[in-house]
Amino acid sequence: MGNNLLDKAKELKNLGARYITTVAYLNPDTGDKIVVKHIFDLKGKLEELIYEAEFSGALESIKEVYPAVEWSEREVMELYGIEFSGYPEEEKNLLLSSGGHPFPLLEVEKQKLLKKKHG
Amino acid sequence: MDKNKRFVLPIGPIHIALEEPIQLRLETEGNIVKNVQLKIGYVHRAIEFLLANKDFYQGIIVVERVCGICSHSHPTCFVQALEQIAEIEVPLRARYLRTLIGELERIHSHLLNTAITCEILGFKTLFVRFMNARENIKDLMEGISGHRGNYAFNTIGGVRKDLFEDEIHEVKKSIDSLEPEIFQLIETVLSNSILISRTKGIGVLTYQDAIDLSVVGPVARASGVDLDLRKDVAMPGAAYEFLEFEKVVEKDGDVLSRVKVRLLEMVESFKIIKQILKDLPKGTILTKKFVPIPKGIGISRWEAPRGGLIYYCITDGTDIPYRVKIRAPSFVNIYALNRILINQDVADVTLISGSIDPCFSCMQR
């Protein structure tokens, strides 16, 4: 998988950082990768763990260190199509298990970038 | 029946404690919950998707509808992020007015949750009295903003409605009459031995679990986690830095502690409201600086009644946000039920679920 998200999460945990949320979006400058940011509160200041993933790429889950990340990671998987390690197939959905367009936010952001490029 | 045989008991998705859907799949041994699976997604409304297709002003209207209870917290947090990107300074009077509505919202939210707790416990009269008091607060909010819910109070750079001198006088009068009524209700709950014995030691979330599960708001403070964004972080859209109040923190982490934190927070909210009405600064309610929102990232935090709310906004220089991520406080608090419900009696599941003040619409967006 080639990233050390878990180690960095452990370092933050040891410093006393509290997990807040995970944000993902298609890189608006290049349009070729998905930016994933885990956001933490460290004594009132925000800290971010930032990674970029290829389309359908995989990232290491930090659920082992911060259990509350589970729903956020599952949400990123279903909205953007990237994978976090350690989730069985039936847990890859969270909000859209009843159906709908796959990876809706990835699609809308792709369209925005195309529109910007070609007018 | 074999006591060690496990049995899966599905509860929901219809109406567990609140009129909102979630499914709890409880694995039980006898009456005791041994494992919990939460299933959400029943009220997902694709709000982040909608926001990616609406301009900023339409977005304010959409985010007001993320939650029916915190319909002031969401737009305030959203506009605060946009103001941060555009470096717009909000007039002081507008910051005070936002804080005023924010604290009234906290009171009505806490009154609602306490009413529901009383109803679950069978105290129907107390339920009615709490709901009646909440109705009076809602009337007051309607008087100030013009709306009973979805207040349409916020806009980028300030607020949309001012309070005139005679209106301030009327609000003061209402607060002076509501305060003793609500304080009496608080006292009634805190001195009721049946209510205390029914909630004490139930649904405990330890300090360490509260830290590990990153819970926020009254749920965290009831477990001894000293966390309140009103005191801990800068909120350039609010006026908390000019106001005096205390964080309410309890130690036991049980249902009673969560009830207590909410009740005592209402006392602090009244303190804040009275200061606002006394010291409301003169001046404009809307910035004079109207600029396009440039390309940038704005991260805004707000202490909603249920805890820390965060909006992560990315703009690309157009009038439509590129990405808006909303993390409602219930998103982390409800997840904590996975741990809080373990080894609890099935009969207490509704009471415990209600005690974390879950907002399923808020968290599923």
Tab-separated table of C-alpha atoms in Angstrom:
chain	number	residue	atom	x	y	z
A	1	MET	CA	0.000	0.000	0.000
A	2	GLY	CA	3.065	2.161	0.423
A	3	ASN	CA	1.765	4.790	2.834
A	4	ASN	CA	2.387	5.093	6.529
A	5	LEU	CA	-0.865	6.717	7.599
A	6	LEU	CA	-1.174	4.400	10.570
A	7	ASP	CA	2.253	5.308	12.000
A	8	LYS	CA	1.539	9.000	11.621
A	9	ALA	CA	-1.865	8.543	13.250
A	10	LYS	CA	-0.160	6.788	16.176
A	11	GLU	CA	2.235	9.732	16.547
A	12	LEU	CA	-0.685	12.150	16.631
A	13	LYS	CA	-2.525	9.967	19.136
A	14	ASN	CA	0.531	9.975	21.407
A	15	LEU	CA	0.604	13.767	21.243
A	16	GLY	CA	-3.037	13.796	22.425
A	17	ALA	CA	-4.703	14.712	19.123
A	18	ARG	CA	-8.458	14.111	18.867
A	19	TYR	CA	-9.887	12.927	15.571
A	20	ILE	CA	-12.469	15.254	14.013
A	21	THR	CA	-13.296	14.108	10.496
A	22	THR	CA	-12.026	12.967	7.113
A	23	VAL	CA	-12.432	15.088	3.997
A	24	ALA	CA	-11.908	13.833	0.467
A	25	TYR	CA	-12.051	15.623	-2.868
A	26	LEU	CA	-10.727	15.355	-6.383
A	27	ASN	CA	-7.578	17.481	-6.618
A	28	PRO	CA	-8.966	20.667	-8.235
A	29	ASP	CA	-5.594	21.636	-9.753
A	30	THR	CA	-4.589	18.392	-11.434
A	31	GLY	CA	-7.839	16.409	-11.543
A	32	ASP	CA	-5.935	13.132	-11.544
A	33	LYS	CA	-5.900	12.129	-7.870
A	34	ILE	CA	-8.169	12.117	-4.851
A	35	VAL	CA	-6.972	14.106	-1.876
A	36	VAL	CA	-7.797	12.512	1.484
A	37	LYS	CA	-7.357	14.524	4.679
A	38	HIS	CA	-7.797	13.172	8.162
A	39	ILE	CA	-8.366	16.194	10.412
A	40	PHE	CA	-7.437	16.274	14.096
A	41	ASP	CA	-7.681	18.706	16.954
A	42	LEU	CA	-4.441	19.106	18.840
A	43	LYS	CA	-4.972	21.446	21.815
A	44	GLY	CA	-7.440	23.605	19.880
A	45	LYS	CA	-5.371	23.696	16.670
A	46	LEU	CA	-6.171	21.727	13.553
A	47	GLU	CA	-3.717	19.120	12.295
A	48	GLU	CA	-4.116	17.304	9.001
A	49	LEU	CA	-2.842	13.998	7.652
A	50	ILE	CA	-2.928	14.515	3.903
A	51	TYR	CA	-2.647	11.782	1.296
A	52	GLU	CA	-3.387	11.517	-2.389
A	53	ALA	CA	-4.841	8.358	-3.870
A	54	GLU	CA	-5.195	7.211	-7.475
A	55	PHE	CA	-8.708	6.522	-8.790
A	56	SER	CA	-9.753	3.187	-7.237
A	57	GLY	CA	-6.502	3.360	-5.220
A	58	ALA	CA	-5.994	2.043	-1.709
A	59	LEU	CA	-5.015	3.677	1.568
A	60	GLU	CA	-4.185	2.309	4.975
A	61	SER	CA	-7.032	2.572	7.466
A	62	ILE	CA	-6.333	4.308	10.790
A	63	LYS	CA	-9.335	2.685	12.487
A	64	GLU	CA	-7.038	0.712	14.770
A	65	VAL	CA	-5.801	3.952	16.373
A	66	TYR	CA	-8.913	6.099	15.995
A	67	PRO	CA	-12.041	3.856	15.977
A	68	ALA	CA	-14.285	6.862	15.230
A	69	VAL	CA	-12.744	7.091	11.762
A	70	GLU	CA	-14.735	4.045	10.602
A	71	TRP	CA	-17.836	5.793	9.292
A	72	SER	CA	-15.788	8.561	7.685
A	73	GLU	CA	-13.573	6.063	5.856
A	74	ARG	CA	-16.604	4.089	4.683
A	75	GLU	CA	-18.187	7.317	3.460
A	76	VAL	CA	-15.059	8.243	1.484
A	77	MET	CA	-15.048	4.757	-0.068
A	78	GLU	CA	-18.603	5.037	-1.317
A	79	LEU	CA	-18.413	8.671	-2.444
A	80	TYR	CA	-15.006	8.517	-4.177
A	81	GLY	CA	-14.317	4.849	-4.955
A	82	ILE	CA	-10.990	4.549	-3.167
A	83	GLU	CA	-10.390	1.763	-0.673
A	84	PHE	CA	-9.260	1.719	2.926
A	85	SER	CA	-7.685	-1.482	4.188
A	86	GLY	CA	-9.470	-3.853	6.531
A	87	TYR	CA	-13.114	-3.437	5.545
A	88	PRO	CA	-15.123	-6.453	4.382
A	89	GLU	CA	-17.165	-5.966	1.199
A	90	GLU	CA	-20.488	-5.496	3.019
A	91	GLU	CA	-19.036	-2.616	5.072
A	92	LYS	CA	-17.855	-0.536	2.152
A	93	ASN	CA	-21.168	1.279	1.969
A	94	LEU	CA	-22.536	3.539	4.652
A	95	LEU	CA	-25.188	5.966	3.447
A	96	LEU	CA	-25.956	4.732	-0.051
A	97	SER	CA	-26.560	1.049	0.630
A	98	SER	CA	-30.072	1.345	-0.809
A	99	GLY	CA	-28.598	2.183	-4.198
A	100	GLY	CA	-27.880	5.270	-6.283
A	101	HIS	CA	-25.158	6.434	-8.626
A	102	PRO	CA	-21.724	5.050	-7.679
A	103	PHE	CA	-19.171	7.571	-6.392
A	104	PRO	CA	-21.460	10.622	-6.796
A	105	LEU	CA	-19.109	13.307	-5.467
A	106	LEU	CA	-16.210	12.082	-7.613
A	107	GLU	CA	-18.460	12.335	-10.667
A	108	VAL	CA	-19.697	15.846	-9.899
A	109	GLU	CA	-16.159	17.106	-9.272
A	110	LYS	CA	-14.884	15.473	-12.488
A	111	GLN	CA	-17.638	17.267	-14.409
A	112	LYS	CA	-16.751	20.577	-12.794
A	113	LEU	CA	-13.113	20.254	-13.815
A	114	LEU	CA	-14.083	19.250	-17.360
A	115	LYS	CA	-16.364	22.276	-17.612
A	116	LYS	CA	-13.593	24.535	-16.358
A	117	LYS	CA	-11.138	23.092	-18.883
A	118	HIS	CA	-13.384	23.098	-21.934
A	119	GLY	CA	-15.889	25.822	-21.010
B	1	MET	CA	-34.017	-20.495	27.805
B	2	ASP	CA	-30.264	-21.096	27.639
B	3	LYS	CA	-28.786	-17.967	29.187
B	4	ASN	CA	-25.616	-18.146	27.114
B	5	LYS	CA	-27.352	-18.487	23.793
B	6	ARG	CA	-27.042	-15.314	21.763
B	7	PHE	CA	-30.061	-13.785	20.132
B	8	VAL	CA	-30.109	-10.986	17.547
B	9	LEU	CA	-32.726	-8.364	18.288
B	10	PRO	CA	-33.248	-5.761	15.572
B	11	ILE	CA	-34.670	-2.438	16.792
B	12	GLY	CA	-35.722	0.185	14.289
B	13	PRO	CA	-35.339	1.721	11.808
B	14	ILE	CA	-38.607	3.285	12.939
B	15	HIS	CA	-38.457	5.651	15.896
B	16	ILE	CA	-35.934	4.675	18.531
B	17	ALA	CA	-36.306	7.431	21.118
B	18	LEU	CA	-36.707	10.101	18.418
B	19	GLU	CA	-38.893	10.264	15.322
B	20	GLU	CA	-35.912	9.558	13.115
B	21	PRO	CA	-34.668	6.304	11.599
B	22	ILE	CA	-31.696	4.132	12.525
B	23	GLN	CA	-31.454	0.401	12.991
B	24	LEU	CA	-29.744	-1.160	15.986
B	25	ARG	CA	-28.996	-4.858	15.678
B	26	LEU	CA	-28.418	-5.982	19.222
B	27	GLU	CA	-26.770	-9.305	19.906
B	28	THR	CA	-28.025	-10.293	23.334
B	29	GLU	CA	-27.404	-12.901	26.006
B	30	GLY	CA	-30.537	-13.019	28.066
B	31	ASN	CA	-31.395	-9.358	28.682
B	32	ILE	CA	-27.849	-8.116	28.236
B	33	VAL	CA	-26.513	-6.524	25.059
B	34	LYS	CA	-23.246	-8.179	24.004
B	35	ASN	CA	-22.699	-6.675	20.590
B	36	VAL	CA	-24.172	-3.815	18.571
B	37	GLN	CA	-24.370	-3.110	14.859
B	38	LEU	CA	-25.666	0.278	13.750
B	39	LYS	CA	-27.203	0.688	10.333
B	40	ILE	CA	-27.647	4.219	9.010
B	41	GLY	CA	-28.444	5.770	5.649
B	42	TYR	CA	-32.235	5.964	5.913
B	43	VAL	CA	-32.354	9.775	5.766
B	44	HIS	CA	-29.342	10.520	3.602
B	45	ARG	CA	-30.360	13.495	1.466
B	46	ALA	CA	-27.133	14.021	-0.510
B	47	ILE	CA	-26.754	17.525	0.916
B	48	GLU	CA	-23.026	17.720	0.116
B	49	PHE	CA	-23.865	16.755	-3.476
B	50	LEU	CA	-26.571	19.456	-3.596
B	51	LEU	CA	-24.149	22.049	-2.230
B	52	ALA	CA	-21.705	21.271	-5.026
B	53	ASN	CA	-24.396	22.446	-7.452
B	54	LYS	CA	-25.789	25.515	-5.657
B	55	ASP	CA	-24.356	29.007	-5.337
B	56	PHE	CA	-23.287	30.289	-1.921
B	57	TYR	CA	-26.568	32.040	-1.093
B	58	GLN	CA	-28.651	29.025	-2.159
B	59	GLY	CA	-26.220	26.943	-0.095
B	60	ILE	CA	-27.114	28.874	3.063
B	61	ILE	CA	-30.760	27.907	2.542
B	62	VAL	CA	-29.810	24.263	1.951
B	63	VAL	CA	-27.574	23.924	5.033
B	64	GLU	CA	-30.314	25.375	7.248
B	65	ARG	CA	-32.223	22.225	6.403
B	66	VAL	CA	-29.482	19.786	7.406
B	67	CYS	CA	-31.018	19.739	10.880
B	68	GLY	CA	-34.380	20.903	12.160
B	69	ILE	CA	-33.017	21.598	15.641
B	70	CYS	CA	-29.630	23.188	14.839
B	71	SER	CA	-30.879	25.199	11.889
B	72	HIS	CA	-28.924	28.213	13.131
B	73	SER	CA	-25.648	26.389	13.840
B	74	HIS	CA	-25.292	24.961	10.326
B	75	PRO	CA	-25.658	28.190	8.308
B	76	THR	CA	-23.549	30.105	10.834
B	77	CYS	CA	-20.760	27.573	10.525
B	78	PHE	CA	-21.085	27.609	6.714
B	79	VAL	CA	-20.953	31.401	6.334
B	80	GLN	CA	-18.110	31.569	8.847
B	81	ALA	CA	-16.053	29.339	6.513
B	82	LEU	CA	-16.844	31.557	3.509
B	83	GLU	CA	-16.045	34.707	5.510
B	84	GLN	CA	-12.704	33.144	6.399
B	85	ILE	CA	-11.892	32.507	2.708
B	86	ALA	CA	-12.937	36.020	1.609
B	87	GLU	CA	-11.367	37.646	4.721
B	88	ILE	CA	-14.634	39.370	5.567
B	89	GLU	CA	-14.837	40.880	9.027
B	90	VAL	CA	-18.270	40.447	10.561
B	91	PRO	CA	-19.622	43.505	12.432
B	92	LEU	CA	-19.618	43.069	16.191
B	93	ARG	CA	-23.378	43.579	16.508
B	94	ALA	CA	-23.976	40.760	14.021
B	95	ARG	CA	-21.627	38.489	15.977
B	96	TYR	CA	-23.604	39.175	19.164
B	97	LEU	CA	-26.917	38.529	17.400
B	98	ARG	CA	-25.653	35.227	15.964
B	99	THR	CA	-24.578	34.236	19.455
B	100	LEU	CA	-27.983	35.205	20.864
B	101	ILE	CA	-29.840	32.917	18.446
B	102	GLY	CA	-27.186	30.229	18.973
B	103	GLU	CA	-27.786	30.183	22.726
B	104	LEU	CA	-31.576	30.203	22.360
B	105	GLU	CA	-31.110	27.252	20.022
B	106	ARG	CA	-29.008	25.491	22.670
B	107	ILE	CA	-31.737	26.025	25.272
B	108	HIS	CA	-34.548	24.732	23.061
B	109	SER	CA	-32.442	21.732	21.974
B	110	HIS	CA	-31.562	20.809	25.564
B	111	LEU	CA	-35.190	21.287	26.655
B	112	LEU	CA	-36.281	18.923	23.887
B	113	ASN	CA	-33.758	16.246	24.838
B	114	THR	CA	-34.643	16.466	28.520
B	115	ALA	CA	-38.343	16.260	27.618
B	116	ILE	CA	-37.682	13.088	25.624
B	117	THR	CA	-35.680	11.585	28.487
B	118	CYS	CA	-38.625	12.299	30.834
B	119	GLU	CA	-41.032	10.723	28.362
B	120	ILE	CA	-38.921	7.571	28.026
B	121	LEU	CA	-38.830	7.317	31.821
B	122	GLY	CA	-42.592	7.691	32.042
B	123	PHE	CA	-42.704	11.230	33.477
B	124	LYS	CA	-45.392	12.443	31.096
B	125	THR	CA	-46.206	15.623	33.024
B	126	LEU	CA	-42.572	16.701	33.080
B	127	PHE	CA	-42.375	15.926	29.363
B	128	VAL	CA	-45.300	18.265	28.698
B	129	ARG	CA	-43.860	21.005	30.904
B	130	PHE	CA	-40.450	20.836	29.219
B	131	MET	CA	-42.054	20.898	25.771
B	132	ASN	CA	-44.204	23.830	26.811
B	133	ALA	CA	-41.131	25.753	27.975
B	134	ARG	CA	-39.421	24.891	24.699
B	135	GLU	CA	-42.437	26.214	22.805
B	136	ASN	CA	-42.037	29.542	24.581
B	137	ILE	CA	-38.371	29.683	23.545
B	138	LYS	CA	-39.401	28.885	19.964
B	139	ASP	CA	-41.941	31.730	20.092
B	140	LEU	CA	-39.188	34.048	21.238
B	141	MET	CA	-36.930	32.916	18.384
B	142	GLU	CA	-39.780	33.536	15.958
B	143	GLY	CA	-40.167	37.006	17.414
B	144	ILE	CA	-36.478	37.749	16.851
B	145	SER	CA	-35.863	36.101	13.488
B	146	GLY	CA	-39.329	35.981	11.961
B	147	HIS	CA	-39.264	32.183	11.699
B	148	ARG	CA	-40.030	29.389	14.110
B	149	GLY	CA	-37.414	27.115	12.557
B	150	ASN	CA	-35.011	27.542	9.601
B	151	TYR	CA	-34.519	31.095	10.781
B	152	ALA	CA	-33.030	32.605	7.578
B	153	PHE	CA	-31.044	34.770	9.967
B	154	ASN	CA	-27.537	34.441	8.572
B	155	THR	CA	-25.913	35.749	5.487
B	156	ILE	CA	-22.324	36.116	4.350
B	157	GLY	CA	-20.826	39.005	6.326
B	158	GLY	CA	-23.477	39.355	9.002
B	159	VAL	CA	-27.127	38.774	9.795
B	160	ARG	CA	-30.330	39.679	7.979
B	161	LYS	CA	-32.380	41.086	10.821
B	162	ASP	CA	-31.605	43.644	13.506
B	163	LEU	CA	-33.126	44.027	16.946
B	164	PHE	CA	-34.497	47.485	17.698
B	165	GLU	CA	-34.550	49.006	21.186
B	166	ASP	CA	-38.197	48.183	21.846
B	167	GLU	CA	-37.636	44.622	20.605
B	168	ILE	CA	-34.629	44.189	22.910
B	169	HIS	CA	-36.863	45.331	25.765
B	170	GLU	CA	-39.492	42.734	24.826
B	171	VAL	CA	-36.905	39.953	24.523
B	172	LYS	CA	-35.541	40.904	27.966
B	173	LYS	CA	-39.040	40.705	29.419
B	174	SER	CA	-39.579	37.255	27.875
B	175	ILE	CA	-36.229	35.995	29.137
B	176	ASP	CA	-36.980	37.308	32.631
B	177	SER	CA	-40.250	35.383	32.707
B	178	LEU	CA	-38.887	32.193	31.082
B	179	GLU	CA	-35.785	31.920	33.238
B	180	PRO	CA	-37.501	31.126	36.572
B	181	GLU	CA	-39.875	28.679	34.872
B	182	ILE	CA	-36.996	26.748	33.301
B	183	PHE	CA	-34.843	26.919	36.451
B	184	GLN	CA	-37.725	25.413	38.390
B	185	LEU	CA	-37.928	22.564	35.879
B	186	ILE	CA	-34.169	22.008	36.188
B	187	GLU	CA	-34.497	21.829	39.957
B	188	THR	CA	-37.427	19.427	39.689
B	189	VAL	CA	-35.392	17.001	37.572
B	190	LEU	CA	-32.227	17.241	39.645
B	191	SER	CA	-34.082	16.637	42.907
B	192	ASN	CA	-36.275	13.792	41.690
B	193	SER	CA	-34.986	10.674	43.420
B	194	ILE	CA	-36.769	8.259	41.046
B	195	LEU	CA	-35.392	9.972	37.985
B	196	ILE	CA	-31.901	10.013	39.489
B	197	SER	CA	-31.933	6.355	40.503
B	198	ARG	CA	-33.258	5.350	37.063
B	199	THR	CA	-30.449	7.157	35.196
B	200	LYS	CA	-27.468	6.830	37.547
B	201	GLY	CA	-24.824	4.316	36.481
B	202	ILE	CA	-26.666	3.514	33.230
B	203	GLY	CA	-24.974	3.744	29.822
B	204	VAL	CA	-21.570	4.739	31.135
B	205	LEU	CA	-19.030	6.153	28.688
B	206	THR	CA	-15.716	6.326	30.502
B	207	TYR	CA	-13.290	9.211	30.099
B	208	GLN	CA	-10.897	6.998	28.112
B	209	ASP	CA	-13.650	5.747	25.815
B	210	ALA	CA	-14.837	9.313	25.270
B	211	ILE	CA	-11.291	10.246	24.197
B	212	ASP	CA	-10.831	7.131	22.024
B	213	LEU	CA	-14.173	7.577	20.274
B	214	SER	CA	-13.674	11.332	19.765
B	215	VAL	CA	-17.145	12.189	21.087
B	216	VAL	CA	-18.065	15.854	21.412
B	217	GLY	CA	-20.450	18.226	23.153
B	218	PRO	CA	-22.465	17.304	26.244
B	219	VAL	CA	-21.669	13.595	25.707
B	220	ALA	CA	-17.928	14.315	26.025
B	221	ARG	CA	-18.343	16.818	28.857
B	222	ALA	CA	-20.487	14.335	30.826
B	223	SER	CA	-17.529	11.919	30.710
B	224	GLY	CA	-15.106	14.510	32.069
B	225	VAL	CA	-13.651	15.665	28.730
B	226	ASP	CA	-13.141	19.387	29.079
B	227	LEU	CA	-14.118	20.271	25.511
B	228	ASP	CA	-16.242	23.249	24.465
B	229	LEU	CA	-15.413	25.061	21.222
B	230	ARG	CA	-16.994	28.256	22.566
B	231	LYS	CA	-14.033	28.498	24.946
B	232	ASP	CA	-11.399	26.439	23.120
B	233	VAL	CA	-11.154	27.855	19.606
B	234	ALA	CA	-11.538	31.172	17.818
B	235	MET	CA	-14.994	31.713	16.347
B	236	PRO	CA	-14.726	34.916	14.338
B	237	GLY	CA	-18.447	34.836	13.535
B	238	ALA	CA	-19.540	34.697	17.188
B	239	ALA	CA	-19.032	36.827	20.288
B	240	TYR	CA	-18.126	34.207	22.895
B	241	GLU	CA	-14.718	35.757	23.500
B	242	PHE	CA	-16.456	38.825	25.000
B	243	LEU	CA	-18.875	36.894	27.201
B	244	GLU	CA	-18.511	35.265	30.577
B	245	PHE	CA	-19.705	31.723	31.136
B	246	GLU	CA	-18.440	28.409	32.477
B	247	LYS	CA	-17.904	25.066	30.819
B	248	VAL	CA	-20.163	22.454	32.393
B	249	VAL	CA	-18.248	19.216	32.983
B	250	GLU	CA	-19.363	16.106	34.878
B	251	LYS	CA	-17.315	13.034	35.710
B	252	ASP	CA	-19.462	9.889	35.743
B	253	GLY	CA	-20.279	9.554	32.022
B	254	ASP	CA	-23.690	7.970	32.694
B	255	VAL	CA	-27.155	9.016	31.520
B	256	LEU	CA	-27.615	11.166	34.623
B	257	SER	CA	-24.387	13.075	33.909
B	258	ARG	CA	-25.514	13.786	30.361
B	259	VAL	CA	-28.887	15.030	31.617
B	260	LYS	CA	-27.129	17.205	34.217
B	261	VAL	CA	-24.709	18.728	31.706
B	262	ARG	CA	-27.568	19.780	29.444
B	263	LEU	CA	-29.629	21.208	32.291
B	264	LEU	CA	-26.732	23.186	33.745
B	265	GLU	CA	-25.677	24.408	30.306
B	266	MET	CA	-29.060	26.077	29.991
B	267	VAL	CA	-28.216	28.096	33.112
B	268	GLU	CA	-24.995	29.244	31.403
B	269	SER	CA	-26.905	30.025	28.205
B	270	PHE	CA	-29.280	32.309	30.113
B	271	LYS	CA	-26.213	34.032	31.571
B	272	ILE	CA	-24.845	34.594	28.054
B	273	ILE	CA	-28.183	35.826	26.677
B	274	LYS	CA	-28.573	38.369	29.472
B	275	GLN	CA	-25.069	39.727	28.824
B	276	ILE	CA	-25.827	40.003	25.106
B	277	LEU	CA	-29.056	41.894	25.704
B	278	LYS	CA	-27.321	44.211	28.159
B	279	ASP	CA	-24.191	44.889	26.100
B	280	LEU	CA	-25.383	44.554	22.505
B	281	PRO	CA	-22.973	46.809	20.601
B	282	LYS	CA	-24.345	49.537	18.380
B	283	GLY	CA	-23.590	49.589	14.678
B	284	THR	CA	-24.320	47.807	11.458
B	285	ILE	CA	-25.390	44.162	11.157
B	286	LEU	CA	-23.885	43.512	7.741
B	287	THR	CA	-20.406	44.076	6.377
B	288	LYS	CA	-19.846	46.780	3.782
B	289	LYS	CA	-17.218	44.611	2.099
B	290	PHE	CA	-18.946	42.640	-0.629
B	291	VAL	CA	-16.333	40.737	-2.572
B	292	PRO	CA	-16.496	37.600	-4.674
B	293	ILE	CA	-15.463	34.534	-2.709
B	294	PRO	CA	-11.964	33.752	-4.058
B	295	LYS	CA	-10.312	30.381	-4.516
B	296	GLY	CA	-9.398	28.943	-1.139
B	297	ILE	CA	-10.118	26.644	1.771
B	298	GLY	CA	-12.158	27.635	4.808
B	299	ILE	CA	-12.434	25.499	7.919
B	300	SER	CA	-15.067	26.640	10.343
B	301	ARG	CA	-16.001	25.278	13.764
B	302	TRP	CA	-19.062	25.982	15.868
B	303	GLU	CA	-20.310	24.596	19.176
B	304	ALA	CA	-23.794	23.419	18.218
B	305	PRO	CA	-26.135	22.198	21.008
B	306	ARG	CA	-24.950	18.613	20.421
B	307	GLY	CA	-21.258	19.506	20.192
B	308	GLY	CA	-18.553	20.567	17.783
B	309	LEU	CA	-19.711	21.125	14.233
B	310	ILE	CA	-17.206	21.538	11.404
B	311	TYR	CA	-17.576	22.806	7.843
B	312	TYR	CA	-14.723	22.274	5.435
B	313	CYS	CA	-15.290	24.433	2.340
B	314	ILE	CA	-13.209	24.487	-0.811
B	315	THR	CA	-13.900	27.237	-3.316
B	316	ASP	CA	-12.517	27.641	-6.835
B	317	GLY	CA	-13.253	31.307	-7.549
B	318	THR	CA	-16.738	30.657	-9.004
B	319	ASP	CA	-19.944	31.370	-7.086
B	320	ILE	CA	-20.498	27.643	-6.473
B	321	PRO	CA	-18.416	25.858	-3.829
B	322	TYR	CA	-16.150	23.133	-5.174
B	323	ARG	CA	-16.639	20.933	-2.106
B	324	VAL	CA	-18.403	21.368	1.226
B	325	LYS	CA	-17.819	18.707	3.857
B	326	ILE	CA	-20.103	18.753	6.889
B	327	ARG	CA	-19.255	16.853	10.058
B	328	ALA	CA	-22.180	17.077	12.440
B	329	PRO	CA	-21.554	16.284	16.121
B	330	SER	CA	-23.983	13.343	16.081
B	331	PHE	CA	-21.789	11.610	13.489
B	332	VAL	CA	-19.241	10.755	16.180
B	333	ASN	CA	-21.625	10.642	19.146
B	334	ILE	CA	-23.946	8.063	17.580
B	335	TYR	CA	-20.969	5.872	16.621
B	336	ALA	CA	-20.116	5.740	20.336
B	337	LEU	CA	-23.322	3.724	20.916
B	338	ASN	CA	-21.264	0.790	19.617
B	339	ARG	CA	-19.446	0.890	22.941
B	340	ILE	CA	-21.942	2.511	25.329
B	341	LEU	CA	-24.621	-0.136	24.773
B	342	ILE	CA	-22.363	-3.113	25.474
B	343	ASN	CA	-23.317	-4.976	28.684
B	344	GLN	CA	-26.404	-2.810	29.162
B	345	ASP	CA	-29.905	-4.120	29.718
B	346	VAL	CA	-32.099	-4.254	26.601
B	347	ALA	CA	-34.758	-2.311	28.532
B	348	ASP	CA	-32.331	0.640	28.831
B	349	VAL	CA	-31.360	0.822	25.150
B	350	THR	CA	-33.918	3.511	24.276
B	351	LEU	CA	-33.022	5.591	27.314
B	352	ILE	CA	-29.289	5.382	26.571
B	353	SER	CA	-29.750	6.098	22.851
B	354	GLY	CA	-31.856	9.131	23.730
B	355	SER	CA	-29.291	10.345	26.256
B	356	ILE	CA	-26.643	11.015	23.622
B	357	ASP	CA	-29.161	13.358	21.934
B	358	PRO	CA	-28.824	11.689	18.551
B	359	CYS	CA	-29.738	13.603	15.418
B	360	PHE	CA	-29.897	11.064	12.616
B	361	SER	CA	-30.814	13.593	9.934
B	362	CYS	CA	-27.926	15.839	10.903
B	363	MET	CA	-25.324	13.096	10.789
B	364	GLN	CA	-26.490	11.509	7.533
B	365	ARG	CA	-26.954	14.804	5.729
